[in-house]
Structures are given as structure tokens and as C-alpha cells.
């Protein structure tokens, strides 16, 4: 790799964790050997940003003066610091052009790396008070920059480190762009056979990611809600993207998983009642083996500043079918779908005391949003004075439009529940168990509590007695709707047989 001098101006906020550099690209320059051309701002930039800190980038550069046939050194001095060098692809509008060599100069990852590169070279330090210190950098210790006079045998100067150092200059730099010391610089040696007017550079980079945040504002009667989705784009790639076309990809990565314990409460109900999962497979049976990413193109172009978080509203919907429900899942037990659990005490400890408050709704289907990406969902409601109050938050998994969503807001502390085992018998391979659940309502109005009972001891089960009607959910659970009077108590019991 060729070593080149560079002129760098460093803007310093502090000197303990690293440095931030800034600068602009130079005009075309001629150096010994091949003719050099510096790639400045791209004419067009397209970004596909994934949620796992990866982005696919395609940048098109148009030359005001075409590259004539011959050998050229093309220097891209504004590449992001997280560029994956092995993914670089260069396409010129000369089909017979050849890339002879590619060099990637990696950025300085820290102050120590920058000092290692520039020890023995001339630097200038500027303080917040307007003082300037110039000399040859000899080193940096815990408290000071150590500079020596440019002339041999001159005195040494100690300059204290800290926030009062606002700028550092590395003046011996006739060639490259200012700011490249903390950026990845890519150099191509190419041979062209005809005039080249444009080229496209494509690669993957780290340091770009996004998430989706949801805000739900519940109406006063709790039967409708306003649903807003916001995209949050985080850029720590080492450069600013201006006027870029951006699309966001919500991909399901290829993965295989060991059997996972079944979730609790509304998450269990969400799993077993989903008509289909976001990748189209049957719910609750197999892990995702990969799916095409769902793409969300942003309208127009976007500017993503380096080291910043950008929020933009993505969609706003009205939900008219909201239901507030109280869900009680008393057995807080961890179990595997394929397991068999014969111990009498299994599932009788760590009982839940209060039902969950769960909002149930169906997301409307829209042309632009066939799927809702996963994200944190925050629920608000106006109080008697019209001021929004935060009720709680839940995680929304990747959900197809038109599907039911269940969002837990919190616990209903004025409703108490108790689950107890009333009987357990073992007859050879057959188990019989009796369960009773009592619910006490401390409110001044009646409530309906949905009691979720999971049959975790064995996949083969049947109810042989029950006091209330029930609805089967999935293959291993039922829900008993229990009406509890104001200031009153209700009890549901059942007997189940396992084989």
C-alpha cells in the first residue's frame, strides 16, 4: 500500500476517547505515474439500510471532464469508516475498462492510532483561549502532548490535554483531502480504453441502522386509537450522506434455532392466535428459515448527518376496533412443547397475582404497509384535563397488515387472582390434575377477565370437567371468559387428563 502525506484539520471536542475529523475533497491533481482524479460528492447515492448495523450503498459519480483512455488513479476520500473492503464493486461506462489494483487505507480508530501515524511530524494545536502551539509531535501521555521545536536541539513544550484543545492541524499534506485520517480512503488503479463519463461504486458498510417506533394514543372510551409509526435512522458510519435515496429493509435473517421455551401471558396468546406469521409460515411451529426483506422506501431524498439520530414519521392510521381486555395467566412456568412434566408440584409455584391489561386491535391493510416492522410501541391516553399520560410500552413483533396485535399496557392492581392445584393423581401413564382460579374485583364496576390456562404437562390432554365455557387457543391452551361483579368474586375450575 502506498503511503501518502495528507493535510488534515481535526476538530476536537475532547481527547480521551477519539477524534472527529472534517474536510472537503480536492480538485483533480497530477502525481507521478498515472493521472490522479479525486472523487468528490456523488451525483446520486442510494442506500438500503438494514436493522443490523449494515447498509448497502451505491454511489454514481459523473465527471465534468471525461477520463481519457489511459491509466488513472481514482481516489475516493469520503468513504465511510465502516466500509467492508471485500464488498467493493466499481463499474465504469467503458465495458473494456480494467481495474488493475485496489488499495484501501483504513482510518485511525483512536487518538493513539492517530499519534502513532503522526509522531515525528509537524502539528499545530489551537486552544479555546486562542493560543497556538506548533512543533514536532514526540508523543502523548496521560496529561500532555509532547512537542519539540522544529529546529534540531530545540526545547520541548508540554501542552495539557483536555477540552480546551479545540483544533489540531497536520500541515504537511499536499495531496489528500482534509479529514481523511479518520476515514477509509479507497484508491483504484484503472486502465480505460475509451472516454469515461461516469462510474458507479457499490459496497456494504457498517455504522448505519434503523428501527421503528410506534405511538398509540388511546381514545377516552378505549374503543379506538391513533396509531403512528416513526422511523429512527442512526448514522455512525463516519460520514454525512446528503440528498440520498434511502430505503429501509426489514429482513428475517437465515437462522436455525433450538427448541425454545413457550412464552407467558399475552405473548403466548399472541403466538398461538396469530393466523400466520410475518414470513408466511404457520404460527408457533417452526423457526423462520429466512424471508425476502420487506422494503420501506422513504419519500424524496434524505440527509443523514454523521453521529446523529434522525426521526421521521412514516405512517399514521386510525384504529377503530380496539378492545381493552384483562388477561390472567396464573402459571408462570417455563416449559418446552415437546416435554412431559410428571412432577406434582410443577407449575404450582410463582403464581401471578394480577391480570395483565392488554389492548387488542387489528392493523388495517394498506398498499404501502403490507407488513409492520418490529419495534417498541408506547401507549398514551389523555387525562381529564386533556393532557397525554404515558400508560406503558410493549414490543411489537413483525406483523402482517390485517392481523391482530396484542399490546400489554401493565397490570390491573385492583383485580386480584389466585390459582391453586386442587388435586393430582397418577394412574400409570395417565395424569389427572384439578385447578381452581379465583378472581376478586375491587372496582366499582363489573369486569370480564380472560383466564388463560396452558396444558404444559403433555401434548396429549383433554378436559374432563369445567365450570365455565372456554375457547381453545392453539393446541395447548384454552381461555375462560370470567365475569366478575363489582366488589365481588368469581371462581373457575376445571379438571384435565394427560396421557
XYZ file of C-alpha atoms in Angstrom:
499
model
C 0.000 0.000 0.000
C 1.360 3.399 -0.960
C 1.922 5.910 1.818
C 0.800 9.451 1.030
C 1.038 12.661 3.010
C -2.176 14.434 3.803
C -3.326 17.826 5.049
C -5.698 17.301 7.922
C -7.591 19.697 10.189
C -9.046 17.972 13.239
C -11.907 19.482 15.256
C -11.538 18.308 18.845
C -14.340 18.145 21.376
C -12.268 16.024 23.788
C -9.164 13.865 23.634
C -9.911 10.857 25.778
C -11.990 8.577 23.552
C -11.162 9.575 19.986
C -11.153 12.356 17.421
C -13.633 13.768 14.931
C -12.331 14.979 11.592
C -13.906 17.026 8.843
C -12.985 18.303 5.411
C -13.719 18.538 1.704
C -12.246 16.815 -1.344
C -9.604 18.440 -3.517
C -9.702 19.278 -7.192
C -8.122 16.810 -9.641
C -4.345 16.681 -9.225
C -1.458 15.226 -11.176
C 1.078 12.987 -9.471
C 3.982 10.935 -10.694
C 2.853 7.826 -12.622
C -0.835 7.508 -13.559
C -3.066 10.560 -13.743
C -4.951 11.061 -10.450
C -8.579 12.036 -10.066
C -10.239 12.588 -6.687
C -13.890 11.515 -6.444
C -15.796 14.224 -4.614
C -19.549 14.310 -3.966
C -21.527 11.619 -5.844
C -24.193 12.686 -8.306
C -26.575 10.114 -6.864
C -26.429 7.939 -3.748
C -28.756 5.059 -2.951
C -28.809 3.410 0.462
C -30.578 0.260 1.569
C -30.290 0.243 5.364
C -30.832 -2.936 7.353
C -31.687 -3.150 11.024
C -28.474 -4.961 11.982
C -25.999 -2.064 11.541
C -25.392 -2.767 7.838
C -26.194 -0.766 4.713
C -25.852 -1.463 1.010
C -24.575 1.641 -0.798
C -24.500 2.546 -4.473
C -22.944 5.882 -5.485
C -22.745 7.308 -9.011
C -20.032 9.813 -9.928
C -20.254 11.924 -13.097
C -17.107 13.565 -14.476
C -17.287 17.110 -15.789
C -14.206 16.279 -17.855
C -14.295 12.647 -19.051
C -11.433 10.309 -18.241
C -9.494 9.885 -21.465
C -8.100 6.469 -22.495
C -5.122 5.549 -20.359
C -4.202 4.634 -16.796
C -5.831 6.531 -13.939
C -5.637 6.554 -10.169
C -9.100 7.204 -8.746
C -9.124 8.243 -5.076
C -12.327 8.142 -3.090
C -11.557 10.164 0.043
C -15.049 10.294 1.550
C -15.716 6.582 2.018
C -17.374 5.669 5.341
C -15.176 4.360 8.137
C -17.188 1.115 8.349
C -16.750 0.183 4.684
C -16.391 -3.569 4.096
C -13.450 -3.589 1.690
C -14.173 -7.066 0.301
C -17.583 -5.949 -0.986
C -16.298 -3.101 -3.188
C -17.535 -3.125 -6.789
C -16.510 -0.486 -9.362
C -18.431 -0.160 -12.644
C -17.320 2.259 -15.399
C -19.223 3.135 -18.564
C -16.298 1.706 -20.521
C -17.126 -2.011 -20.837
C -13.472 -2.858 -21.612
C -12.002 -0.920 -18.701
C -9.919 -2.957 -16.269
C -9.266 -2.469 -12.575
C -5.561 -3.133 -12.112
C -5.254 -2.571 -8.363
C -7.347 -1.575 -5.349
C -5.857 -0.020 -2.196
C -7.864 0.620 0.969
C -6.337 2.935 3.578
C -8.017 2.252 6.893
C -8.964 5.088 9.279
C -7.343 5.958 12.552
C -9.603 4.298 15.096
C -8.414 6.297 18.104
C -6.198 9.123 19.331
C -3.440 6.595 19.987
C -3.572 5.368 16.390
C -3.508 8.948 15.088
C -0.483 9.732 17.271
C 1.276 6.575 16.067
C 0.833 7.702 12.470
C 1.935 11.294 13.066
C 4.745 11.009 15.628
C 7.749 12.856 14.236
C 5.624 15.107 12.025
C 4.755 18.764 12.445
C 1.479 19.595 14.215
C -0.284 22.764 15.388
C -2.549 22.836 18.478
C -5.156 25.585 18.965
C -6.760 26.255 22.359
C -10.145 27.681 23.205
C -8.378 30.814 24.531
C -6.827 31.500 21.094
C -3.307 30.227 21.869
C -1.379 28.267 19.231
C 1.360 25.686 19.854
C 3.429 24.426 16.933
C 6.132 21.761 16.885
C 7.139 18.197 16.078
C 4.913 15.631 17.802
C 7.069 13.469 20.086
C 4.254 11.642 21.841
C 1.202 11.890 24.105
C 0.986 10.759 27.702
C -1.946 10.763 30.115
C -1.915 14.542 30.597
C 0.145 16.240 27.887
C 1.003 16.492 24.218
C 4.805 16.493 23.921
C 6.122 18.800 21.189
C 9.677 19.666 20.230
C 10.897 22.711 18.331
C 11.223 22.263 14.559
C 14.968 23.018 14.690
C 17.270 20.294 15.956
C 18.121 20.528 19.645
C 15.317 22.961 20.400
C 13.333 22.915 23.659
C 10.320 20.653 24.288
C 6.856 22.011 25.020
C 4.193 20.272 27.117
C 0.609 21.149 26.148
C -2.048 19.926 28.548
C -4.776 17.755 27.025
C -8.447 18.450 27.594
C -11.495 20.199 26.235
C -9.606 23.498 25.887
C -7.870 21.975 22.800
C -10.331 22.810 20.023
C -8.338 22.124 16.861
C -5.309 20.182 15.721
C -3.645 20.764 12.345
C -1.366 18.400 10.444
C 0.017 20.823 7.882
C 2.439 18.610 5.891
C -0.151 17.396 3.404
C -0.039 18.456 -0.206
C -2.179 15.665 -1.633
C -5.223 14.126 0.002
C -8.438 15.559 1.304
C -8.682 17.138 4.703
C -10.338 14.832 7.168
C -9.223 11.515 5.690
C -7.265 10.483 8.781
C -10.421 9.046 10.357
C -11.976 7.848 7.114
C -11.448 4.944 4.801
C -9.711 6.084 1.603
C -10.084 3.864 -1.456
C -7.707 4.083 -4.424
C -8.334 2.277 -7.713
C -5.759 1.926 -10.473
C -7.795 1.542 -13.660
C -6.990 1.349 -17.361
C -9.605 2.764 -19.743
C -9.900 2.228 -23.493
C -12.413 4.975 -24.272
C -13.610 8.201 -22.624
C -15.324 7.529 -19.282
C -18.108 9.904 -18.283
C -19.373 8.197 -15.121
C -18.758 5.346 -12.758
C -20.697 3.572 -10.007
C -19.189 2.393 -6.743
C -21.145 -0.130 -4.663
C -20.297 -1.672 -1.297
C -21.552 -2.660 2.137
C -20.777 -0.558 5.177
C -21.295 -0.761 8.921
C -22.479 2.102 11.082
C -25.971 2.616 9.607
C -29.086 1.126 11.151
C -32.719 1.910 11.768
C -35.598 0.977 13.976
C -39.330 1.598 14.012
C -41.004 3.267 16.991
C -44.773 3.250 17.422
C -47.003 5.668 19.311
C -50.554 4.659 20.180
C -52.944 7.264 21.572
C -55.944 5.567 23.148
C -59.306 7.323 22.997
C -61.279 8.235 26.104
C -63.789 5.406 25.608
C -60.889 2.991 24.924
C -62.549 1.703 21.742
C -60.360 3.443 19.172
C -56.818 4.750 18.901
C -54.497 6.785 16.718
C -51.536 4.733 15.511
C -48.343 6.463 14.340
C -45.138 4.802 13.163
C -41.803 6.635 13.228
C -38.535 5.635 11.611
C -35.366 6.322 13.601
C -32.211 6.280 11.453
C -28.846 6.178 13.220
C -25.719 7.150 11.311
C -22.326 6.354 12.841
C -20.664 5.424 9.563
C -18.044 8.190 9.691
C -19.566 10.429 7.021
C -22.647 12.502 6.232
C -24.998 11.390 3.462
C -26.595 14.325 1.627
C -29.512 14.036 -0.792
C -29.513 10.236 -0.708
C -32.327 7.974 -1.834
C -32.972 5.719 1.152
C -34.970 2.559 1.620
C -35.209 0.568 4.822
C -35.114 -3.223 4.818
C -36.803 -5.311 7.498
C -35.250 -8.686 6.774
C -35.609 -12.033 8.501
C -32.061 -13.431 8.596
C -31.419 -17.074 7.792
C -31.272 -18.870 11.103
C -31.999 -22.182 12.775
C -32.836 -22.405 16.448
C -33.062 -24.987 19.149
C -36.481 -25.579 20.650
C -37.453 -22.521 22.685
C -39.497 -22.354 25.910
C -43.062 -21.180 25.424
C -43.702 -17.516 26.350
C -46.092 -16.251 29.021
C -49.260 -14.184 29.121
C -50.172 -12.080 26.109
C -47.002 -13.187 24.315
C -48.207 -16.804 24.454
C -51.647 -15.724 23.286
C -50.031 -13.660 20.517
C -48.034 -16.686 19.377
C -50.834 -19.232 19.259
C -53.613 -16.995 17.935
C -51.692 -15.451 15.028
C -53.333 -16.609 11.811
C -49.955 -16.521 10.078
C -46.548 -15.201 10.931
C -44.832 -12.293 9.233
C -42.861 -14.633 6.951
C -45.974 -16.601 5.940
C -45.267 -19.811 7.880
C -47.716 -21.465 10.220
C -47.704 -19.874 13.646
C -45.803 -21.456 16.523
C -44.475 -24.496 14.641
C -41.135 -23.849 13.041
C -38.473 -21.123 13.273
C -38.057 -18.763 10.365
C -35.673 -20.066 7.710
C -35.337 -16.707 6.029
C -37.667 -14.483 4.039
C -37.336 -11.752 1.473
C -36.851 -8.405 3.193
C -39.755 -6.000 3.416
C -38.650 -2.685 1.920
C -39.820 0.746 3.058
C -38.686 3.469 0.632
C -38.509 6.992 2.046
C -40.217 9.735 0.077
C -37.811 12.048 -1.763
C -34.222 12.276 -0.587
C -32.758 12.334 2.914
C -29.728 13.866 4.607
C -28.228 11.680 7.324
C -25.651 13.585 9.357
C -22.751 11.681 10.831
C -23.082 10.722 14.522
C -26.754 11.619 14.565
C -30.185 10.064 15.011
C -32.857 11.185 12.537
C -36.585 10.671 13.214
C -39.286 10.877 10.568
C -42.955 9.972 10.670
C -43.690 7.001 8.435
C -47.426 6.364 8.634
C -50.473 7.425 10.642
C -53.537 5.205 10.988
C -56.860 5.203 12.810
C -57.729 2.007 14.694
C -61.462 1.675 15.204
C -61.617 -1.848 16.605
C -59.666 -1.549 19.847
C -60.634 -3.765 22.769
C -59.241 -3.417 26.277
C -59.075 -6.806 27.965
C -57.844 -8.261 31.246
C -55.761 -11.395 30.719
C -54.779 -13.664 33.596
C -52.047 -16.254 33.015
C -51.504 -17.607 36.504
C -48.933 -20.364 35.889
C -45.605 -18.565 35.414
C -43.807 -21.721 34.363
C -41.126 -22.430 31.744
C -41.839 -25.437 29.525
C -40.946 -26.901 26.150
C -43.674 -28.010 23.702
C -42.142 -31.492 23.339
C -41.610 -32.017 27.079
C -43.528 -34.135 29.579
C -43.709 -32.949 33.182
C -44.933 -35.508 35.723
C -43.880 -33.830 38.962
C -46.985 -32.935 41.025
C -45.590 -29.545 42.087
C -44.651 -28.497 38.546
C -46.493 -25.286 37.622
C -47.784 -24.615 41.143
C -45.170 -22.054 42.262
C -44.573 -18.439 41.209
C -48.235 -17.705 40.571
C -49.205 -14.379 39.078
C -51.380 -12.178 41.315
C -52.863 -9.639 38.876
C -54.234 -9.820 35.338
C -52.453 -8.006 32.534
C -54.125 -5.034 30.839
C -53.944 -5.865 27.133
C -55.071 -3.854 24.117
C -56.316 -5.984 21.250
C -56.750 -4.500 17.774
C -56.370 -5.351 14.108
C -53.968 -3.358 11.961
C -55.640 -2.180 8.734
C -54.191 -3.331 5.428
C -52.599 -0.595 3.326
C -50.887 -0.654 -0.064
C -47.722 0.946 1.316
C -47.565 -1.095 4.513
C -48.131 -4.802 3.804
C -46.109 -5.579 6.923
C -45.294 -3.646 10.090
C -41.644 -3.992 11.154
C -40.804 -4.910 14.744
C -40.415 -2.052 17.172
C -41.173 -0.572 20.569
C -44.776 0.543 20.982
C -45.612 3.263 23.537
C -49.225 3.765 24.622
C -50.663 7.120 25.725
C -54.093 8.367 26.808
C -55.450 11.819 27.587
C -56.411 12.516 31.197
C -59.447 14.521 32.345
C -57.590 17.759 31.530
C -56.747 16.604 28.020
C -53.042 16.067 28.737
C -51.451 12.924 27.368
C -50.300 10.454 30.002
C -47.909 7.574 29.357
C -49.610 4.240 30.123
C -46.893 1.750 29.221
C -44.919 0.179 26.417
C -44.609 -3.196 24.721
C -42.633 -4.758 21.892
C -44.483 -5.274 18.621
C -43.116 -8.228 16.626
C -43.042 -8.152 12.832
C -46.749 -8.242 11.917
C -48.607 -8.518 8.648
C -51.189 -5.829 7.912
C -54.685 -7.063 8.658
C -53.502 -9.221 11.548
C -54.411 -8.942 15.223
C -51.993 -7.261 17.623
C -51.839 -7.668 21.391
C -50.108 -4.963 23.412
C -49.644 -5.244 27.166
C -50.016 -1.921 28.973
C -49.408 -3.059 32.550
C -51.098 -4.891 35.432
C -54.573 -4.330 36.869
C -53.616 -3.926 40.528
C -57.205 -3.564 41.709
C -58.044 -7.065 40.423
C -56.578 -9.938 42.421
C -56.377 -13.525 41.209
C -55.227 -16.762 42.781
C -54.500 -20.082 41.042
C -54.250 -23.311 43.023
C -53.910 -27.028 42.365
C -56.867 -28.845 43.954
C -55.970 -32.431 43.032
C -53.255 -34.506 41.344
C -53.478 -38.229 40.567
C -51.182 -40.599 38.701
C -52.665 -43.768 37.155
C -49.865 -45.446 35.206
C -49.116 -43.274 32.149
C -52.201 -41.144 32.824
C -52.164 -37.975 34.900
C -55.193 -36.100 36.209
C -54.983 -32.607 37.674
C -57.549 -30.259 39.163
C -57.066 -26.470 39.038
C -59.122 -23.651 40.577
C -58.740 -19.920 39.857
C -60.474 -17.271 41.945
C -60.698 -13.634 40.826
C -61.620 -10.734 43.147
C -62.689 -7.396 41.683
C -62.062 -4.320 43.870
C -63.543 -1.927 41.315
C -66.912 -0.228 41.457
C -67.987 -1.788 38.158
C -68.024 -5.363 36.857
C -65.165 -6.630 34.704
C -64.550 -9.571 32.420
C -61.272 -11.400 32.961
C -59.934 -13.831 30.380
C -58.264 -16.710 32.227
C -55.558 -18.359 30.120
C -54.721 -21.936 31.064
C -51.873 -23.746 29.320
C -51.650 -27.553 29.350
C -47.918 -27.889 29.672
C -47.556 -31.375 31.183
C -48.025 -33.294 27.926
C -49.067 -32.673 24.294
C -51.930 -35.190 24.790
C -54.611 -33.704 27.024
C -58.364 -33.348 27.357
C -60.695 -31.518 29.724
C -62.884 -33.922 31.685
C -64.695 -31.254 33.690
C -65.043 -27.455 33.781
C -67.294 -24.830 35.340
C -67.189 -22.238 32.521
C -67.338 -22.244 28.769
C -63.974 -21.863 27.078
C -62.313 -21.103 23.780
C -59.428 -23.252 22.587
C -56.377 -21.228 21.536
C -53.686 -23.141 19.704
C -53.150 -26.803 20.510
C -52.147 -26.498 24.165
C -54.330 -23.866 25.844
C -57.840 -22.596 26.490
C -59.265 -19.230 27.576
C -62.127 -18.998 30.074
C -64.078 -15.698 29.923
C -64.999 -14.963 33.567
C -67.416 -12.158 34.502
C -66.625 -10.732 37.932
C -69.173 -8.439 39.658
C -68.238 -5.100 41.165
C -66.638 -5.598 44.576
C -67.191 -9.305 44.075
C -65.507 -12.630 43.423
C -65.800 -15.302 40.742
C -64.187 -18.737 40.539
C -63.450 -21.038 37.625
C -62.255 -24.613 37.987
C -61.506 -27.498 35.684
C -60.041 -30.990 35.602
C -57.623 -32.103 32.880
C -56.347 -35.539 31.916
C -52.886 -36.059 30.373
C -51.592 -39.145 28.612
